[in-house]
PDB file of C-alpha atoms in Angstrom:
ATOM      1  CA  ASP A 237     -26.929 -26.329   7.389  1.00  0.00           C
ATOM      2  CA  GLN A 238     -26.394 -23.475   9.323  1.00  0.00           C
ATOM      3  CA  GLU A 239     -27.730 -25.434  12.393  1.00  0.00           C
ATOM      4  CA  GLY A 240     -24.148 -28.002  12.581  1.00  0.00           C
ATOM      5  CA  ASN A 241     -25.716 -30.596  10.533  1.00  0.00           C
ATOM      6  CA  PRO A 242     -23.857 -32.579   7.190  1.00  0.00           C
ATOM      7  CA  ILE A 243     -25.197 -31.679   4.240  1.00  0.00           C
ATOM      8  CA  ALA A 244     -23.219 -34.591   2.392  1.00  0.00           C
ATOM      9  CA  GLY A 245     -24.325 -38.026   2.764  1.00  0.00           C
ATOM     10  CA  ARG A 246     -21.936 -40.349   5.052  1.00  0.00           C
ATOM     11  CA  THR A 247     -19.219 -41.800   3.036  1.00  0.00           C
ATOM     12  CA  TRP A 248     -15.611 -42.485   3.690  1.00  0.00           C
ATOM     13  CA  VAL A 249     -15.490 -38.605   3.849  1.00  0.00           C
ATOM     14  CA  GLU A 250     -17.558 -36.325   6.436  1.00  0.00           C
ATOM     15  CA  ARG A 251     -18.845 -32.694   5.006  1.00  0.00           C
ATOM     16  CA  ARG A 252     -19.263 -29.810   7.459  1.00  0.00           C
ATOM     17  CA  ASP A 253     -20.097 -26.565   5.792  1.00  0.00           C
ATOM     18  CA  SER A 254     -20.384 -23.786   8.259  1.00  0.00           C
ATOM     19  CA  TRP A 255     -21.106 -20.237   7.716  1.00  0.00           C
ATOM     20  CA  PHE A 256     -20.168 -16.738   9.526  1.00  0.00           C
ATOM     21  CA  THR A 257     -22.911 -14.393  10.172  1.00  0.00           C
ATOM     22  CA  HIS A 258     -20.494 -11.758  11.840  1.00  0.00           C
ATOM     23  CA  ASP A 259     -18.222  -9.327   9.757  1.00  0.00           C
ATOM     24  CA  PRO A 260     -14.920 -11.065   9.566  1.00  0.00           C
ATOM     25  CA  THR A 261     -13.789  -7.369  11.130  1.00  0.00           C
ATOM     26  CA  SER A 262     -15.350  -7.612  13.901  1.00  0.00           C
ATOM     27  CA  PHE A 263     -13.479 -10.071  15.266  1.00  0.00           C
ATOM     28  CA  LEU A 264      -9.683  -7.893  14.518  1.00  0.00           C
ATOM     29  CA  VAL A 265      -8.168  -6.763  18.656  1.00  0.00           C
ATOM     30  CA  ARG A 266      -7.178  -3.796  17.148  1.00  0.00           C
ATOM     31  CA  ARG A 267      -7.506  -1.366  14.319  1.00  0.00           C
ATOM     32  CA  THR A 268      -5.931   1.897  14.772  1.00  0.00           C
ATOM     33  CA  ARG A 269      -5.774   4.453  12.121  1.00  0.00           C
ATOM     34  CA  ARG A 270      -3.540   7.936  12.670  1.00  0.00           C
ATOM     35  CA  ASP A 271      -5.044  10.892  11.203  1.00  0.00           C
ATOM     36  CA  VAL A 272      -1.555  12.822   9.559  1.00  0.00           C
ATOM     37  CA  THR A 273      -1.611  16.326   9.813  1.00  0.00           C
ATOM     38  CA  GLY A 274       0.354  18.381   7.161  1.00  0.00           C
ATOM     39  CA  PRO A 275      -0.105  20.323   4.067  1.00  0.00           C
ATOM     40  CA  ASP A 276      -0.604  17.494   1.827  1.00  0.00           C
ATOM     41  CA  PRO A 277      -2.141  14.572   3.778  1.00  0.00           C
ATOM     42  CA  GLY A 278      -2.606  12.082   2.058  1.00  0.00           C
ATOM     43  CA  THR A 279      -1.211   7.994   1.899  1.00  0.00           C
ATOM     44  CA  ILE A 280       1.350   6.566  -0.478  1.00  0.00           C
ATOM     45  CA  TYR A 281       0.955   2.610  -1.428  1.00  0.00           C
ATOM     46  CA  ILE A 282       2.648   0.083  -3.432  1.00  0.00           C
ATOM     47  CA  ILE A 283      -0.080  -2.156  -5.167  1.00  0.00           C
ATOM     48  CA  ARG A 284       0.853  -4.691  -7.715  1.00  0.00           C
ATOM     49  CA  SER A 285      -1.768  -6.788 -10.044  1.00  0.00           C
ATOM     50  CA  PRO A 286      -0.768 -10.371 -10.289  1.00  0.00           C
ATOM     51  CA  SER A 287      -1.726 -10.934 -14.125  1.00  0.00           C
ATOM     52  CA  HIS A 288       2.165  -8.139 -13.594  1.00  0.00           C
ATOM     53  CA  GLU A 289       5.554  -9.332 -14.272  1.00  0.00           C
ATOM     54  CA  ARG A 290       7.766 -10.318 -11.696  1.00  0.00           C
ATOM     55  CA  ASP A 291       8.682  -7.508  -9.165  1.00  0.00           C
ATOM     56  CA  LEU A 292       6.342  -4.168 -11.058  1.00  0.00           C
ATOM     57  CA  TYR A 293       4.693  -2.770  -8.919  1.00  0.00           C
ATOM     58  CA  LYS A 294       2.351   0.408  -9.372  1.00  0.00           C
ATOM     59  CA  ILE A 295       3.508   3.494  -6.196  1.00  0.00           C
ATOM     60  CA  GLY A 296       1.131   5.907  -6.306  1.00  0.00           C
ATOM     61  CA  LEU A 297       0.123   8.016  -3.580  1.00  0.00           C
ATOM     62  CA  THR A 298      -3.621   9.010  -2.667  1.00  0.00           C
ATOM     63  CA  ARG A 299      -6.265  11.136  -0.624  1.00  0.00           C
ATOM     64  CA  ARG A 300      -8.831   9.025  -0.242  1.00  0.00           C
ATOM     65  CA  SER A 301      -8.408   5.182   0.972  1.00  0.00           C
ATOM     66  CA  VAL A 302      -5.744   3.000  -0.401  1.00  0.00           C
ATOM     67  CA  GLU A 303      -8.517   0.668  -1.599  1.00  0.00           C
ATOM     68  CA  GLU A 304     -11.360   2.445  -3.084  1.00  0.00           C
ATOM     69  CA  ARG A 305      -8.420   4.127  -5.354  1.00  0.00           C
ATOM     70  CA  THR A 306      -7.506   0.111  -5.852  1.00  0.00           C
ATOM     71  CA  GLN A 307     -10.496   0.297  -7.512  1.00  0.00           C
ATOM     72  CA  GLU A 308     -10.521   2.538  -9.436  1.00  0.00           C
ATOM     73  CA  ILE A 309      -7.061   1.940 -11.285  1.00  0.00           C
ATOM     74  CA  GLY A 310      -7.493  -1.710 -11.291  1.00  0.00           C
ATOM     75  CA  GLN A 311     -11.487  -1.387 -13.097  1.00  0.00           C
ATOM     76  CA  SER A 312      -9.775   1.679 -15.578  1.00  0.00           C
ATOM     77  CA  THR A 313      -6.285  -0.126 -16.624  1.00  0.00           C
ATOM     78  CA  GLY A 314      -8.202  -2.974 -17.785  1.00  0.00           C
ATOM     79  CA  VAL A 315      -5.908  -5.335 -15.919  1.00  0.00           C
ATOM     80  CA  PRO A 316      -7.218  -9.235 -15.667  1.00  0.00           C
ATOM     81  CA  LEU A 317      -6.280  -9.454 -12.116  1.00  0.00           C
ATOM     82  CA  PRO A 318      -7.602  -7.100  -9.235  1.00  0.00           C
ATOM     83  CA  PHE A 319      -4.682  -4.947  -7.889  1.00  0.00           C
ATOM     84  CA  GLY A 320      -3.940  -5.863  -3.995  1.00  0.00           C
ATOM     85  CA  VAL A 321      -2.126  -3.070  -1.573  1.00  0.00           C
ATOM     86  CA  LEU A 322       1.204  -4.314  -0.391  1.00  0.00           C
ATOM     87  CA  GLY A 323       2.322  -1.113   1.636  1.00  0.00           C
ATOM     88  CA  ASN A 324       0.639   1.921   3.016  1.00  0.00           C
ATOM     89  CA  TRP A 325       2.322   4.659   4.970  1.00  0.00           C
ATOM     90  CA  GLU A 326       0.485   7.785   5.967  1.00  0.00           C
ATOM     91  CA  ALA A 327       1.934  11.056   4.749  1.00  0.00           C
ATOM     92  CA  GLY A 328       1.749  14.634   6.179  1.00  0.00           C
ATOM     93  CA  ASP A 329       3.281  15.896   3.037  1.00  0.00           C
ATOM     94  CA  CYS A 330       1.957  12.553   0.357  1.00  0.00           C
ATOM     95  CA  SER A 331       2.734  14.774  -2.895  1.00  0.00           C
ATOM     96  CA  ALA A 332       6.687  15.694  -2.022  1.00  0.00           C
ATOM     97  CA  ILE A 333       6.843  12.305  -0.718  1.00  0.00           C
ATOM     98  CA  GLU A 334       6.004  10.316  -3.173  1.00  0.00           C
ATOM     99  CA  ALA A 335       7.968  12.369  -6.024  1.00  0.00           C
ATOM    100  CA  GLU A 336      11.251  12.378  -3.628  1.00  0.00           C
ATOM    101  CA  VAL A 337      10.537   8.633  -3.946  1.00  0.00           C
ATOM    102  CA  HIS A 338      10.040   8.727  -7.498  1.00  0.00           C
ATOM    103  CA  ARG A 339      12.946  10.209  -8.130  1.00  0.00           C
ATOM    104  CA  ARG A 340      15.339   7.987  -5.713  1.00  0.00           C
ATOM    105  CA  LEU A 341      13.497   5.047  -8.135  1.00  0.00           C
ATOM    106  CA  ALA A 342      13.973   6.654 -10.883  1.00  0.00           C
ATOM    107  CA  GLN A 343      16.412   4.042 -12.760  1.00  0.00           C
ATOM    108  CA  TYR A 344      13.982   1.383 -12.235  1.00  0.00           C
ATOM    109  CA  ARG A 345      10.958   3.328 -13.909  1.00  0.00           C
ATOM    110  CA  VAL A 346       9.022   1.792 -16.502  1.00  0.00           C
ATOM    111  CA  SER A 347       8.119   5.043 -17.769  1.00  0.00           C
ATOM    112  CA  LYS A 348       8.063   8.806 -17.662  1.00  0.00           C
ATOM    113  CA  ARG A 349       4.335   8.845 -17.844  1.00  0.00           C
ATOM    114  CA  ARG A 350       3.822   5.903 -15.374  1.00  0.00           C
ATOM    115  CA  GLU A 351       4.365   5.372 -11.632  1.00  0.00           C
ATOM    116  CA  PHE A 352       5.258   1.315 -12.332  1.00  0.00           C
ATOM    117  CA  PHE A 353       8.870   0.617 -11.060  1.00  0.00           C
ATOM    118  CA  ARG A 354      10.711  -3.227 -11.450  1.00  0.00           C
ATOM    119  CA  ALA A 355      12.390  -3.471  -8.558  1.00  0.00           C
ATOM    120  CA  PRO A 356      12.507  -5.881  -6.021  1.00  0.00           C
ATOM    121  CA  LEU A 357      10.277  -5.161  -3.044  1.00  0.00           C
ATOM    122  CA  ALA A 358      12.286  -4.856  -0.313  1.00  0.00           C
ATOM    123  CA  ILE A 359      14.555  -1.696  -2.595  1.00  0.00           C
ATOM    124  CA  ILE A 360      11.287   0.010  -2.972  1.00  0.00           C
ATOM    125  CA  VAL A 361       9.996  -0.204   0.646  1.00  0.00           C
ATOM    126  CA  GLY A 362      13.207   0.957   1.749  1.00  0.00           C
ATOM    127  CA  VAL A 363      13.243   3.617   0.151  1.00  0.00           C
ATOM    128  CA  ILE A 364      10.040   4.972   1.204  1.00  0.00           C
ATOM    129  CA  ASP A 365      10.542   4.345   4.599  1.00  0.00           C
ATOM    130  CA  GLU A 366      13.662   5.760   4.288  1.00  0.00           C
ATOM    131  CA  ALA A 367      12.022   8.996   2.531  1.00  0.00           C
ATOM    132  CA  VAL A 368       8.703   8.905   4.770  1.00  0.00           C
ATOM    133  CA  LYS A 369      11.214   9.058   7.836  1.00  0.00           C
ATOM    134  CA  CYS A 370      13.634  11.806   6.376  1.00  0.00           C
ATOM    135  CA  ALA A 371       9.321  13.764   6.218  1.00  0.00           C
ATOM    136  CA  GLN A 372       8.993  14.126  10.053  1.00  0.00           C
ATOM    137  CA  VAL A 373      11.989  15.081  10.580  1.00  0.00           C
ATOM    138  CA  PRO A 374      11.669  18.706  10.570  1.00  0.00           C
ATOM    139  CA  PRO A 375      14.790  20.647  10.186  1.00  0.00           C
ATOM    140  CA  THR A 376      15.837  22.615  12.637  1.00  0.00           C
ATOM    141  CA  SER A 377      18.090  25.975  12.303  1.00  0.00           C
ATOM    142  CA  ASP A 378      21.558  24.393  13.393  1.00  0.00           C
ATOM    143  CA  SER A 379      21.458  22.187   9.985  1.00  0.00           C
ATOM    144  CA  ARG A 380      21.861  24.528   7.813  1.00  0.00           C
ATOM    145  CA  PRO A 381      25.682  24.734   6.443  1.00  0.00           C
ATOM    146  CA  ASP A 382      25.488  28.767   6.926  1.00  0.00           C
ATOM    147  CA  ALA A 383      23.830  28.769  10.047  1.00  0.00           C
ATOM    148  CA  HIS A 384      27.272  28.618  12.747  1.00  0.00           C
ATOM    149  CA  ARG A 385      28.527  31.511   9.883  1.00  0.00           C
ATOM    150  CA  ALA A 386      25.507  33.824  10.659  1.00  0.00           C
ATOM    151  CA  ASN A 387      25.536  33.349  14.285  1.00  0.00           C
ATOM    152  CA  ALA A 388      29.361  34.170  14.351  1.00  0.00           C
TER     153      ALA A 388
END
């Protein structure tokens, strides 16, 4: 019971149940959320349902919380088991980054009309990491091929 007294009678096994009266997230040491700015701020995510085949992942974007989006997708697609979030990246231009990720992973795409990809998770994460990293580096005027000729 809540006072710590045994619920089950004494046998060769002693059983004790316990309850938490606090929200488990209150025990987190640190919770961070960066507020990303840019022309189209949002989050790129990788989700998967345990009912899907091995190495089948959905890669998408949301401008809300990933958890809200995951729940929404699970209810609308009729999958028997809920989607779980495997990774997410906050981005200042989520539409452009998602399009670039989908372009780079085109060979793994299951259907042109769906955002599902059949590939090892390490490949998918590497592509997203690289696309997000490239999007964060602002192009300099000197990085254009014609920049030096124009000044000469």
